[in-house]
Coordinates of C-alpha atoms in Angstrom, one line a residue:
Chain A
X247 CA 9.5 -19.8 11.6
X248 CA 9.1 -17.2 8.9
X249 CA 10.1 -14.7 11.2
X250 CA 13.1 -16.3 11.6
X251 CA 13.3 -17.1 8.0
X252 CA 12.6 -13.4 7.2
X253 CA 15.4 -11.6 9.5
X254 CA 18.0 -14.1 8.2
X255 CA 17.5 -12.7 5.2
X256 CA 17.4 -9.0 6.1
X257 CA 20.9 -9.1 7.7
X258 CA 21.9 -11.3 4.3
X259 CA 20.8 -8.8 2.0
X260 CA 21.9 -6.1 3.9
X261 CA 25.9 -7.7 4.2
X262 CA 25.6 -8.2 0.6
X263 CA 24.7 -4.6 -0.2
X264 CA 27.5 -3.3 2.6
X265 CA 29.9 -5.7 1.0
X266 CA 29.2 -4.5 -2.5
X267 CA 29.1 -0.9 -1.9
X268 CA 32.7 -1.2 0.1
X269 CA 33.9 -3.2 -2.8
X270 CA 32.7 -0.6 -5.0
X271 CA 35.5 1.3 -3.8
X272 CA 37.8 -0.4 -6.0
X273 CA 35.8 -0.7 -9.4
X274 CA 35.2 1.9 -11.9
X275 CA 33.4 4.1 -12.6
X276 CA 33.2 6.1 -9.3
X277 CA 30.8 9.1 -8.7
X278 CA 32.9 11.5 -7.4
X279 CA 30.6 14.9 -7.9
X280 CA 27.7 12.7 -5.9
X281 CA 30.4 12.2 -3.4
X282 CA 30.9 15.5 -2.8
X283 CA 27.6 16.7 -3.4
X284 CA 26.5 13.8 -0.4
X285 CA 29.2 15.2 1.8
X286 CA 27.9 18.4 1.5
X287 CA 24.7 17.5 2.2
X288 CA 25.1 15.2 5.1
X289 CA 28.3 17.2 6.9
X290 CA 27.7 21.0 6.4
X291 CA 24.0 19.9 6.5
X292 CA 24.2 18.4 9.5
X293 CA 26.1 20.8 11.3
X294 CA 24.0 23.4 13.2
X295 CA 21.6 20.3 14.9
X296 CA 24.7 18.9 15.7
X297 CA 26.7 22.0 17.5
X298 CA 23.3 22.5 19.2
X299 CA 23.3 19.1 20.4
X300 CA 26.9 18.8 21.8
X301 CA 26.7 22.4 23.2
X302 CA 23.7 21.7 25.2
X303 CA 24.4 18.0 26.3
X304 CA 27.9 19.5 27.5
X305 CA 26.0 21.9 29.4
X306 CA 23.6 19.9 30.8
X307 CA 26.7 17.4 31.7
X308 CA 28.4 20.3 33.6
X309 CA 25.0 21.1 35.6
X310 CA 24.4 17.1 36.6
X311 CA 27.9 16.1 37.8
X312 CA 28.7 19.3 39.4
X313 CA 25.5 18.8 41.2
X314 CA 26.8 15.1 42.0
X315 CA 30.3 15.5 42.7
X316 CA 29.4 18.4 45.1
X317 CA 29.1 15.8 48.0
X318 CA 32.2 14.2 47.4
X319 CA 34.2 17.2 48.0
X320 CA 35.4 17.0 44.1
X321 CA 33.3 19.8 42.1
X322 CA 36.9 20.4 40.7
X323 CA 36.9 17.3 38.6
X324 CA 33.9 18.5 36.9
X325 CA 35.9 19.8 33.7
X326 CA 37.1 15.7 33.7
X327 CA 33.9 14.4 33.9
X328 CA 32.3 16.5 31.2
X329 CA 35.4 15.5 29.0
X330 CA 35.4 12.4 29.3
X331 CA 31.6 11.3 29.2
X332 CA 31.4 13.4 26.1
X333 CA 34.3 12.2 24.0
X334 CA 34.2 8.6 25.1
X335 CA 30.6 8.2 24.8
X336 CA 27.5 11.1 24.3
X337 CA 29.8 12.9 21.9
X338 CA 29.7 9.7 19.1
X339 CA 26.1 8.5 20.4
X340 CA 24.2 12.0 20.1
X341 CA 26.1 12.2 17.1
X342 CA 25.4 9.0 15.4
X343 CA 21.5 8.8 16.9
X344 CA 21.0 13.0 15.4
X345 CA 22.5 11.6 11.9
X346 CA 20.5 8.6 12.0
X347 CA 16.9 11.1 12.7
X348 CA 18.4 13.5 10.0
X349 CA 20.7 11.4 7.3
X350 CA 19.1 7.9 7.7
X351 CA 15.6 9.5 7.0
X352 CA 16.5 12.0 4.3
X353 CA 18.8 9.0 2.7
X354 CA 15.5 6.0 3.4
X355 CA 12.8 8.4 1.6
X356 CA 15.1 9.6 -1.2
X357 CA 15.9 6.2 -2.4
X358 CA 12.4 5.0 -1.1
X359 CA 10.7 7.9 -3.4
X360 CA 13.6 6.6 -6.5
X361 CA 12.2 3.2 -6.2
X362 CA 8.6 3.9 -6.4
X363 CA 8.6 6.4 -9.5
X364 CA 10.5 3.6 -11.0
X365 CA 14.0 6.3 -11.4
X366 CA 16.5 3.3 -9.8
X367 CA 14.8 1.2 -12.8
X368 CA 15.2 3.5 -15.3
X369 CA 18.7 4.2 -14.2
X370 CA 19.6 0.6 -14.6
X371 CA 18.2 0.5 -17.8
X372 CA 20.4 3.4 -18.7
X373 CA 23.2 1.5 -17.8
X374 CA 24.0 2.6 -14.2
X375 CA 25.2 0.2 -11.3
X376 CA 22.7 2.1 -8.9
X377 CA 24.8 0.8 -5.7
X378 CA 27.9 2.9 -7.1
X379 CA 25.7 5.8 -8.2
X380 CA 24.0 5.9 -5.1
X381 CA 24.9 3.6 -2.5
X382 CA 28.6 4.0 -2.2
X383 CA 28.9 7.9 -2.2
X384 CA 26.3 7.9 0.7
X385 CA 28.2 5.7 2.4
X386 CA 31.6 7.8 2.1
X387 CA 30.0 10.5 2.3
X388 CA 28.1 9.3 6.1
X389 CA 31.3 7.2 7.3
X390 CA 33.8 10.3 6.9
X391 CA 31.3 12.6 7.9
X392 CA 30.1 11.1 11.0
X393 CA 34.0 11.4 12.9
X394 CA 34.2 15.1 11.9
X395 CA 30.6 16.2 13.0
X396 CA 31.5 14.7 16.3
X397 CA 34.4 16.1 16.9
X398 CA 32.8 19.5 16.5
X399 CA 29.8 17.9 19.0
X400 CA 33.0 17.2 21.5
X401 CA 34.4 20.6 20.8
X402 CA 31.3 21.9 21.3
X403 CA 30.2 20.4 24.3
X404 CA 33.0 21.0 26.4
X405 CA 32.6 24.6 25.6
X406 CA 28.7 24.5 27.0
X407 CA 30.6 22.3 29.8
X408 CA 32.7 25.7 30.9
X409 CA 29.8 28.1 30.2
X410 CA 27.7 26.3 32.8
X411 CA 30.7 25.6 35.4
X412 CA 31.9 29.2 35.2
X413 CA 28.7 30.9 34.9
X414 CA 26.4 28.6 37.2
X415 CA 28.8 27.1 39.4
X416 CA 31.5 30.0 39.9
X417 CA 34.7 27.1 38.9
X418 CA 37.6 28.8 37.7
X419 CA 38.0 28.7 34.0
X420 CA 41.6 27.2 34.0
X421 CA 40.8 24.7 36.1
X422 CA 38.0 23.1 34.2
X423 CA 40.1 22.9 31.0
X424 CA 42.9 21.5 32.7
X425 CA 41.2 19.0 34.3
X426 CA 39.3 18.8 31.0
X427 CA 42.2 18.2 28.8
X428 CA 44.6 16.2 31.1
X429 CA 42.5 13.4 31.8
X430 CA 42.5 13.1 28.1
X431 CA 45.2 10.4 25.8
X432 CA 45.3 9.3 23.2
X433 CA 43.6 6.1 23.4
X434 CA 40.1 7.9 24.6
X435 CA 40.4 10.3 21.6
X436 CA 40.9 7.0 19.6
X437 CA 37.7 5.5 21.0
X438 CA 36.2 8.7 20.4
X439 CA 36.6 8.7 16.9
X440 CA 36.4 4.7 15.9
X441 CA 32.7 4.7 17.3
X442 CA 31.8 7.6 14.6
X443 CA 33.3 6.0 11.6
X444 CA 31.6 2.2 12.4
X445 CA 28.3 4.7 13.2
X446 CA 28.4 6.6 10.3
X447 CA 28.9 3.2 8.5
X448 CA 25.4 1.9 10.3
X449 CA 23.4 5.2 9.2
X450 CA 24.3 5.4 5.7
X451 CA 23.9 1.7 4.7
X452 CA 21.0 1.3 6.8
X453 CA 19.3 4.4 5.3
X454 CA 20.2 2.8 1.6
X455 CA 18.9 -0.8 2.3
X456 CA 15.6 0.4 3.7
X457 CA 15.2 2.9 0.8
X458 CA 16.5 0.0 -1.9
X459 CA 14.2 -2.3 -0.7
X460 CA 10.8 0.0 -0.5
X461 CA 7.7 -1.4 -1.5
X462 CA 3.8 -0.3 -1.8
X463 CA 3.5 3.5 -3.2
X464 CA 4.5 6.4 -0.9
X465 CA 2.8 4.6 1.9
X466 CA 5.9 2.2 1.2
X467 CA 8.4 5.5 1.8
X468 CA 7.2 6.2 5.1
X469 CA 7.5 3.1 6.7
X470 CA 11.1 2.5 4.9
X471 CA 11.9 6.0 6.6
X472 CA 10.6 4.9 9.8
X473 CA 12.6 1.8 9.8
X474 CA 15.6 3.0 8.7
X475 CA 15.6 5.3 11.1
X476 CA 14.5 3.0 14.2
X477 CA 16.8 0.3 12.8
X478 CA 19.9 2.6 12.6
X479 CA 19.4 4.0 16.4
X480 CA 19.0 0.8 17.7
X481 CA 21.8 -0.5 15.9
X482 CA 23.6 2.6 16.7
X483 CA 23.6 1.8 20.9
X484 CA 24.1 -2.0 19.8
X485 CA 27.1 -1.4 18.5
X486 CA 28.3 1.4 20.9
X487 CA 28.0 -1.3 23.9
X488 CA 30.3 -3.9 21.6
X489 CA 32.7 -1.2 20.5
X490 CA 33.1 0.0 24.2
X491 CA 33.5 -3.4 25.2
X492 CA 36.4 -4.8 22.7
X493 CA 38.1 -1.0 23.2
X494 CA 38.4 -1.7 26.9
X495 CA 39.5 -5.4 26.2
X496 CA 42.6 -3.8 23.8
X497 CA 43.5 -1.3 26.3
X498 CA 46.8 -1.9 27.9
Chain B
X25 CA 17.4 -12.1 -37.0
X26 CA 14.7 -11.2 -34.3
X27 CA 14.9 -8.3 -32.1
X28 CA 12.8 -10.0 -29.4
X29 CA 12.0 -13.6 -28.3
X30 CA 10.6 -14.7 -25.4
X31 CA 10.7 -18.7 -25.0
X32 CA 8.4 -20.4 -22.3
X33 CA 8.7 -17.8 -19.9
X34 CA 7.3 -18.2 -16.3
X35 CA 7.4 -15.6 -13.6
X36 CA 5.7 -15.3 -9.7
X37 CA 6.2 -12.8 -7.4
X38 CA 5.6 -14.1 -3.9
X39 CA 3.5 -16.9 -5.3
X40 CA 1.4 -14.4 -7.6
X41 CA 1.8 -16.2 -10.9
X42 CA 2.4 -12.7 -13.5
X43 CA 3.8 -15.1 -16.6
X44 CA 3.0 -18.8 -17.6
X45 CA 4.7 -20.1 -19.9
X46 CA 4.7 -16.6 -22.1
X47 CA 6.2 -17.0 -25.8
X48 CA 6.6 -14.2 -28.1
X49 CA 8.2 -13.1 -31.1
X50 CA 9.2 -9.8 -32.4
X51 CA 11.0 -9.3 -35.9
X52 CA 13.1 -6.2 -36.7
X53 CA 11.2 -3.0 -37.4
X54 CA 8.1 -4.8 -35.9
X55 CA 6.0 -3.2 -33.0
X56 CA 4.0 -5.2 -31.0
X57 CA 1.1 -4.0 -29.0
X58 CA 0.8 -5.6 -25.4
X59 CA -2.8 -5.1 -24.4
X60 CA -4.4 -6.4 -20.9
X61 CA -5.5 -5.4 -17.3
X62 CA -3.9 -3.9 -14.8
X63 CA -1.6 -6.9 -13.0
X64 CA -1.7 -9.3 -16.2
X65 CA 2.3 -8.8 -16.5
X66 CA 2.4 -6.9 -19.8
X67 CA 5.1 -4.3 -17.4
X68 CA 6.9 -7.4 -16.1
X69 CA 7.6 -8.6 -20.1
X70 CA 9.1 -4.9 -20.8
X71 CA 11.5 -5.4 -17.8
X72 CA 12.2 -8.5 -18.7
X73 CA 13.7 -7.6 -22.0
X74 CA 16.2 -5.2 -20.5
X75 CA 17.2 -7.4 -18.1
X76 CA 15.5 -6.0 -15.0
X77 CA 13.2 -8.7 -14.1
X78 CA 14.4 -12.3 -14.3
X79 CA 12.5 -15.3 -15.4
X80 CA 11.8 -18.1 -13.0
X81 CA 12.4 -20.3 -16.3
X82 CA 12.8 -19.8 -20.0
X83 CA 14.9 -17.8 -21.8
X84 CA 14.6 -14.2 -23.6
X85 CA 16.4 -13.3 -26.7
X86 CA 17.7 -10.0 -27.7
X87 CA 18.6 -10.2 -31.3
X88 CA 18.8 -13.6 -30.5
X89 CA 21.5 -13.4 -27.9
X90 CA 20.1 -15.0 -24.7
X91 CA 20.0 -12.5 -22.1
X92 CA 18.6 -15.0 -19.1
X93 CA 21.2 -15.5 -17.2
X94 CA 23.6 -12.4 -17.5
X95 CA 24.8 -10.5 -14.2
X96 CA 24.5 -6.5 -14.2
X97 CA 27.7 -6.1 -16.3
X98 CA 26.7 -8.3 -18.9
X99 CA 23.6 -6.3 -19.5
X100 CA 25.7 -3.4 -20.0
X101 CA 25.9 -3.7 -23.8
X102 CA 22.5 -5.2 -24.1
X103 CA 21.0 -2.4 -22.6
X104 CA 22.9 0.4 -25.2
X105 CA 20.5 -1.6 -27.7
X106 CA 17.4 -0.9 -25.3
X107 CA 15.7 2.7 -24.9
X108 CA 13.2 2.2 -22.1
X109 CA 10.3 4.7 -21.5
X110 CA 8.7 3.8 -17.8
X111 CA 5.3 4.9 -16.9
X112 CA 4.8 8.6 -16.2
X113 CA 8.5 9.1 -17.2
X114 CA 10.5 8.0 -14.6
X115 CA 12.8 11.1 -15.2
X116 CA 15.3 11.9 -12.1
X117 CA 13.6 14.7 -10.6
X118 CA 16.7 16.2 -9.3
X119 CA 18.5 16.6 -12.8
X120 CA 17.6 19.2 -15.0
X121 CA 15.3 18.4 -18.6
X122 CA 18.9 18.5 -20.4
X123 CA 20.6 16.3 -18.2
X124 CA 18.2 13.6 -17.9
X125 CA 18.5 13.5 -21.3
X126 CA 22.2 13.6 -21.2
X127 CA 22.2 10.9 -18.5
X128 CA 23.2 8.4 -21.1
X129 CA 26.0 9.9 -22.9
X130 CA 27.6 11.0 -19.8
X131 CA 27.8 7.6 -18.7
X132 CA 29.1 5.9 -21.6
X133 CA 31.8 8.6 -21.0
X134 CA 31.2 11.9 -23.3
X135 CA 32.7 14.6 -21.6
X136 CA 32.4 16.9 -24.7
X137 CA 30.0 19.7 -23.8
X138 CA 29.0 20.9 -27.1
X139 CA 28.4 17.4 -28.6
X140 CA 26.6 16.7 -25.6
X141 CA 24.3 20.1 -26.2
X142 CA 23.8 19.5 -29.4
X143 CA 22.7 15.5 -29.0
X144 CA 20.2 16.7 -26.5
X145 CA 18.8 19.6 -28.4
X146 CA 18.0 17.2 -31.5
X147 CA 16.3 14.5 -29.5
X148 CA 14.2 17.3 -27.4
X149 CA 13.6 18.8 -31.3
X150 CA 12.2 15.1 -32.3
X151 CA 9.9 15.2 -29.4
X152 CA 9.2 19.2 -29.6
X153 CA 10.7 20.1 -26.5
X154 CA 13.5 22.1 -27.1
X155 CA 12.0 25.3 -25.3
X156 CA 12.0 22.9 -22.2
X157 CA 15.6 22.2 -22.0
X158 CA 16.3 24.2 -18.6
X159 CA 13.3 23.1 -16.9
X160 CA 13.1 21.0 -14.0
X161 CA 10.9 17.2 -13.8
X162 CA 8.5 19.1 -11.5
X163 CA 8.0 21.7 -13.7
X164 CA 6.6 19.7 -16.6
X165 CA 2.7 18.6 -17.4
X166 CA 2.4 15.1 -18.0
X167 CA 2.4 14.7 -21.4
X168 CA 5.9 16.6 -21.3
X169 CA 7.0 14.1 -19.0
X170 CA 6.4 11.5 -21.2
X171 CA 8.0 12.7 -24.0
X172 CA 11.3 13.7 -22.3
X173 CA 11.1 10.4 -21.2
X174 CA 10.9 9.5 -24.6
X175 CA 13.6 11.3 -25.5
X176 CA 16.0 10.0 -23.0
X177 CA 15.3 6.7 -24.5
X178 CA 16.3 7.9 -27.6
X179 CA 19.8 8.8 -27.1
X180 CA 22.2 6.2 -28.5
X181 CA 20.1 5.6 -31.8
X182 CA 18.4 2.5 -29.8
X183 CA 17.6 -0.2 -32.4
X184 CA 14.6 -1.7 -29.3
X185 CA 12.6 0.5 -27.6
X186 CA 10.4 -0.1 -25.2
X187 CA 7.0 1.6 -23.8
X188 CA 5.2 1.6 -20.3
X189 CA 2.4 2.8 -21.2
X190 CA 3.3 6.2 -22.5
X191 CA -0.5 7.6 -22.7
X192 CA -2.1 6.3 -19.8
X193 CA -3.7 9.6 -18.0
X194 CA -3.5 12.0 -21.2
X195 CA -5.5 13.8 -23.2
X196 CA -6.7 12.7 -26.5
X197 CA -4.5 15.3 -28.0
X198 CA -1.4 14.9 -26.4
X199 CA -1.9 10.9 -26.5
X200 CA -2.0 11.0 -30.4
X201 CA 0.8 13.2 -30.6
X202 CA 3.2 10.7 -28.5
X203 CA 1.4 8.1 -30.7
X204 CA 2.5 10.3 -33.9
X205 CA 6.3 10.2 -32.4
X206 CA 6.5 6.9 -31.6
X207 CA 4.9 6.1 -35.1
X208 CA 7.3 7.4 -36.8
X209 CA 10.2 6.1 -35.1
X210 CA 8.6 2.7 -36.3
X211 CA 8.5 3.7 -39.7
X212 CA 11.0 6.1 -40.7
X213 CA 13.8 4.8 -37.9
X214 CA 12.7 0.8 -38.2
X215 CA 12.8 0.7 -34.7
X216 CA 11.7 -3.0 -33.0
X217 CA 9.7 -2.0 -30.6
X218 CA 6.6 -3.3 -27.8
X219 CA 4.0 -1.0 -26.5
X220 CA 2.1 -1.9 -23.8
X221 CA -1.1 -0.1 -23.2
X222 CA -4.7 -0.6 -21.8
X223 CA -5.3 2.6 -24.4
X224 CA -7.3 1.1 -27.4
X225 CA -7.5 4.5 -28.8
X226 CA -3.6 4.7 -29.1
X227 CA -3.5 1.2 -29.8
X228 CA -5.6 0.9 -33.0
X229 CA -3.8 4.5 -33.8
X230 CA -0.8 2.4 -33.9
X231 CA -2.3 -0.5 -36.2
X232 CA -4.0 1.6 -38.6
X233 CA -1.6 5.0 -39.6
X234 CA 1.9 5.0 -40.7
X235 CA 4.4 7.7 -42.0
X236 CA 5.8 8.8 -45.0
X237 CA 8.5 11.4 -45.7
X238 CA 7.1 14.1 -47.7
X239 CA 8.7 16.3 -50.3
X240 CA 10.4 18.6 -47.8
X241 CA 11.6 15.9 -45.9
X242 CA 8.5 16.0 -42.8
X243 CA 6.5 13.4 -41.8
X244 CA 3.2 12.7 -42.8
X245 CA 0.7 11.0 -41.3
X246 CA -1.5 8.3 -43.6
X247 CA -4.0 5.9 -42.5
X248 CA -4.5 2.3 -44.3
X249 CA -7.2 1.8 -46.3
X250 CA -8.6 -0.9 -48.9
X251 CA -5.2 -1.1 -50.8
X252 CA -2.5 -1.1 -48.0
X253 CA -2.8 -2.7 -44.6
X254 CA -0.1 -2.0 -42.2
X255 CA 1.7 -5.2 -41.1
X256 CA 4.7 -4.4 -39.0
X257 CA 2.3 -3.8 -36.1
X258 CA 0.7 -6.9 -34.5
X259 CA -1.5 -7.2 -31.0
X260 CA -0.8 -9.3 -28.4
X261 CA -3.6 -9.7 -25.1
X262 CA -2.3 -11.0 -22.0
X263 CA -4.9 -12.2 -19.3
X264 CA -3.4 -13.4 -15.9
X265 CA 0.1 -14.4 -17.6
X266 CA -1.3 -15.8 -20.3
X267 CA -1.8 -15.1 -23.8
X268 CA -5.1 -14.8 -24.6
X269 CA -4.6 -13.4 -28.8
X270 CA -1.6 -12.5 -31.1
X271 CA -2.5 -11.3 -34.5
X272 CA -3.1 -8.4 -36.1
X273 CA -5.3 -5.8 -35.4
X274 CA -8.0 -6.5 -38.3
X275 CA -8.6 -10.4 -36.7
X276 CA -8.5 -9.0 -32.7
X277 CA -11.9 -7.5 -33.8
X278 CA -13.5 -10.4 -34.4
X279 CA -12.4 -12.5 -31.7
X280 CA -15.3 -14.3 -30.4
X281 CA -13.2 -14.6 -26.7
X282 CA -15.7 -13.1 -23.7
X283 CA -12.8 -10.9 -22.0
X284 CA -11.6 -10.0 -25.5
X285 CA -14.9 -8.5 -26.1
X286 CA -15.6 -7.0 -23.0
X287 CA -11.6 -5.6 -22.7
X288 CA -12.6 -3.9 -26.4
X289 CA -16.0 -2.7 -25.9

């Protein structure tokens, strides 16, 4: 029953702190040098793991379907298949799960660390609102981030996608970005940039509610770090499955 | 008009009782001395005051405006009273010496840079840290710490401040000096202030020296003697939540309370 009792209240807490740092959006005063400095942080930060992870999962992509689609007949269509696996779905996932190991952490033991040297008390006590100091620029800062770092993932990864097929697997070059492109509209490029924003959403806030809500010393950080970072994974392919789901029940 | 008043004040954490039915005045210009063990709630009374901790019941008084019940933007002008120093500092180790100390004034809005310079070069020069000003957190000893902690508090001319144990874990030396500072902001800045310590060396430093301006405008440092007995500081001993002594320092002495005795022997 506790249990119970005890993850009712999580996900309360946690849409009260969501709701107040969107609504924080529209109060005064607003951090906009932490904004930028967090942007910094998390998308230039964030870049190189994630242009090594679209490269390679793009690669990788090319390698497996080719290898697949070679006893259909239809190696051509592997410049489609790496396209659309990565924009509609690895592209956002990789992105969002490499944010949560990198951001959600970094963002958990920050805060975690704040809370246990007493800092987020003794910035209340000077008069700061630490959800608009903290909170809310990490959330901008994750929630725009997120969509840009995966288009350069897609980018990315379709470019590891023609190394292997024209290297490896001989294809002609204008084929594959043909293929590649055409089987493209807009809705799938839609998709693939919804998931990011709603992930980005997940990483940042769950990295802040974990740290917020650390306990116990530094033994306290690390297991806020841990389960900010499990949490926002999990939550991550949760919400990747429902997202999927409703886009497909929208499409035309 | 008193700067503090707690009235019947209860507080648990997670069925831990930390304050039964706690009652305490402090008048203007007064320091009280909160003395007790580790866990008896003297840290929970200090957040209390600036509205960081709320009471399970009762009320506190800030210059006898009841704070109880007021959200986070109520505080705000409460807290402008409050200068809070928090065990070993609490300073944000990713801002520089100079702007933890400017932390406050950019908030309330002072975008000046010169006033701001020259705000954070007189507190530093209060506490004798002005050669410190570029340093980073990390960079600092202890004692340092604690008195750029101190002098964060101090910006804004705080009429309350309030201390986390400022000496705990220092030397004798750099202990009395904090004690010196905070001595004479009792005295020559009638500050209302509440100390909370398990330090009886500080604490009785408190109780028995005070400071006078001499001829050239420094402070001096005078103990009391036969003649003149400090009164503005008074001790208060908390055990489990509950007070256990208030008076001044001269009666604590001759308490005949077992834990009393053993806490001061």
């Amino acid at each position: 029953m506790s249990f119970i009792y005890q993850s009712v209240y999580e996900v309360q807490e946690f849409t009260l702190l969501s709701f107040r740092a969107v609504t924080n959006l529209f109060r005064k005063p607003r951090y906009l040098q932490d904004t930028l400095q967090q942007m910094d942080i998390i998308g230039v930060g964030s870049l190189v793991i994630i242009v090594l992870t679209g490269f390679f999962t793009g690669a990788v992509l090319a390698l497996q379907s080719a290898n697949s689609l070679k006893a259909f007949g239809a190696v051509n269509l592997t410049g489609q298949l790496v396209s659309l696996s990565l924009i509609k779905e690895l592209g956002p996932v990789l992105t969002a799960l490499m944010l949560a190991g990198r951001v959600g952490s970094g963002i958990a033991s920050e805060l975690g660390s704040m809370v246990v040297t007493e800092q987020i008390s003794a910035m209340r006590a000077l008069g700061t609102d630490p959800t608009k100091k903290l909170v809310t620029p990490r959330m901008i800062a994750t929630t725009t981030m997120a969509p840009l770092l995966t288009v350069m993932a897609d980018l990315f990864g379709l470019v590891g996608g023609w190394i292997v097929s024209f290297y490896a697997l001989r294809l002609n070059t204008e084929l594959f970005w043909t293929t590649a492109i055409r089987s493209l509209d807009y809705n799938y490029a839609l998709e693939g940039l919804i998931k990011p924003i709603v992930f980005g959403f997940i990483v940042g806030m769950v990295g802040c509610y974990f740290g917020l809500r650390t306990t116990g010393g530094t033994q306290g950080v690390g297991r806020s770090t841990t389960q900010a970072v499990v949490t926002a994974s999990i939550l991550v392919i949760v919400a990747d499955f429902f997202l999927t789901k409703i886009v497909l029940e929208l499409r035309p | 008009m008193s700067a503090i008043r707690f009235e019947n004040v209860s507080k648990s954490y997670d069925g831990q009782i930390v304050l039964q039915n706690f009652s305490m005045v402090v008048q203007t210009a007064e320091t009280k001395v909160i003395l007790g063990g580790t866990g008896s709630g003297k840290s929970t009374v200090l957040k209390m005051v600036a509205g960081l901790v709320k009471p399970d019941s009762g009320q506190v008084l800030v210059e006898d405006e009841d704070i109880t019940d007021l959200t986070e933007n109520e505080l705000q002008p409460i807290r402008r009273k409050i200068g809070f120093v928090f065990q070993e500092g609490a300073l944000f180790d990713s801002l520089s010496v100079k702007e933890n100390v400017a932390y406050r004034l950019r908030e309330n809005g002072v975008r000046n840079e010169k006033e701001i310079d020259e705000i954070v070069r007189e507190v530093l020069g209060f506490v004798g840290l002005e050669d410190a000003i570029a340093k980073m957190p990390a960079e600092l000893s202890g004692g340092m710490k604690r008195r750029v902690a101190i002098a964060r508090a101090l910006v804004g001319h705080p009429r309350i401040l309030l201390y986390d144990e400022p000496t705990a874990g220092l030397d004798p030396i750099t202990s009395r000096a904090i004690c010196e500072l905070i001595i004479k902001l009792r005295d020559l800045e009638r500050v209302s202030s509440i100390f909370v310590t398990h330090d009886l060396k500080s604490a009785y430093t408190m109780a028995s020296e005070f400071a006078v301006l001499g001829p050239h405008g420094e402070a001096t440092f005078v103990s009391e003697n036969d003649r003149f007995c400090l009164i503005n500081t008074r001790f208060l001993m908390l055990k489990e939540g509950k007070v256990l002594f208030e008076g001044p320092d001269e009666t604590l002495r001759s308490v005949k309370e077992e834990y009393i005795q053993e806490f001061l022997s």
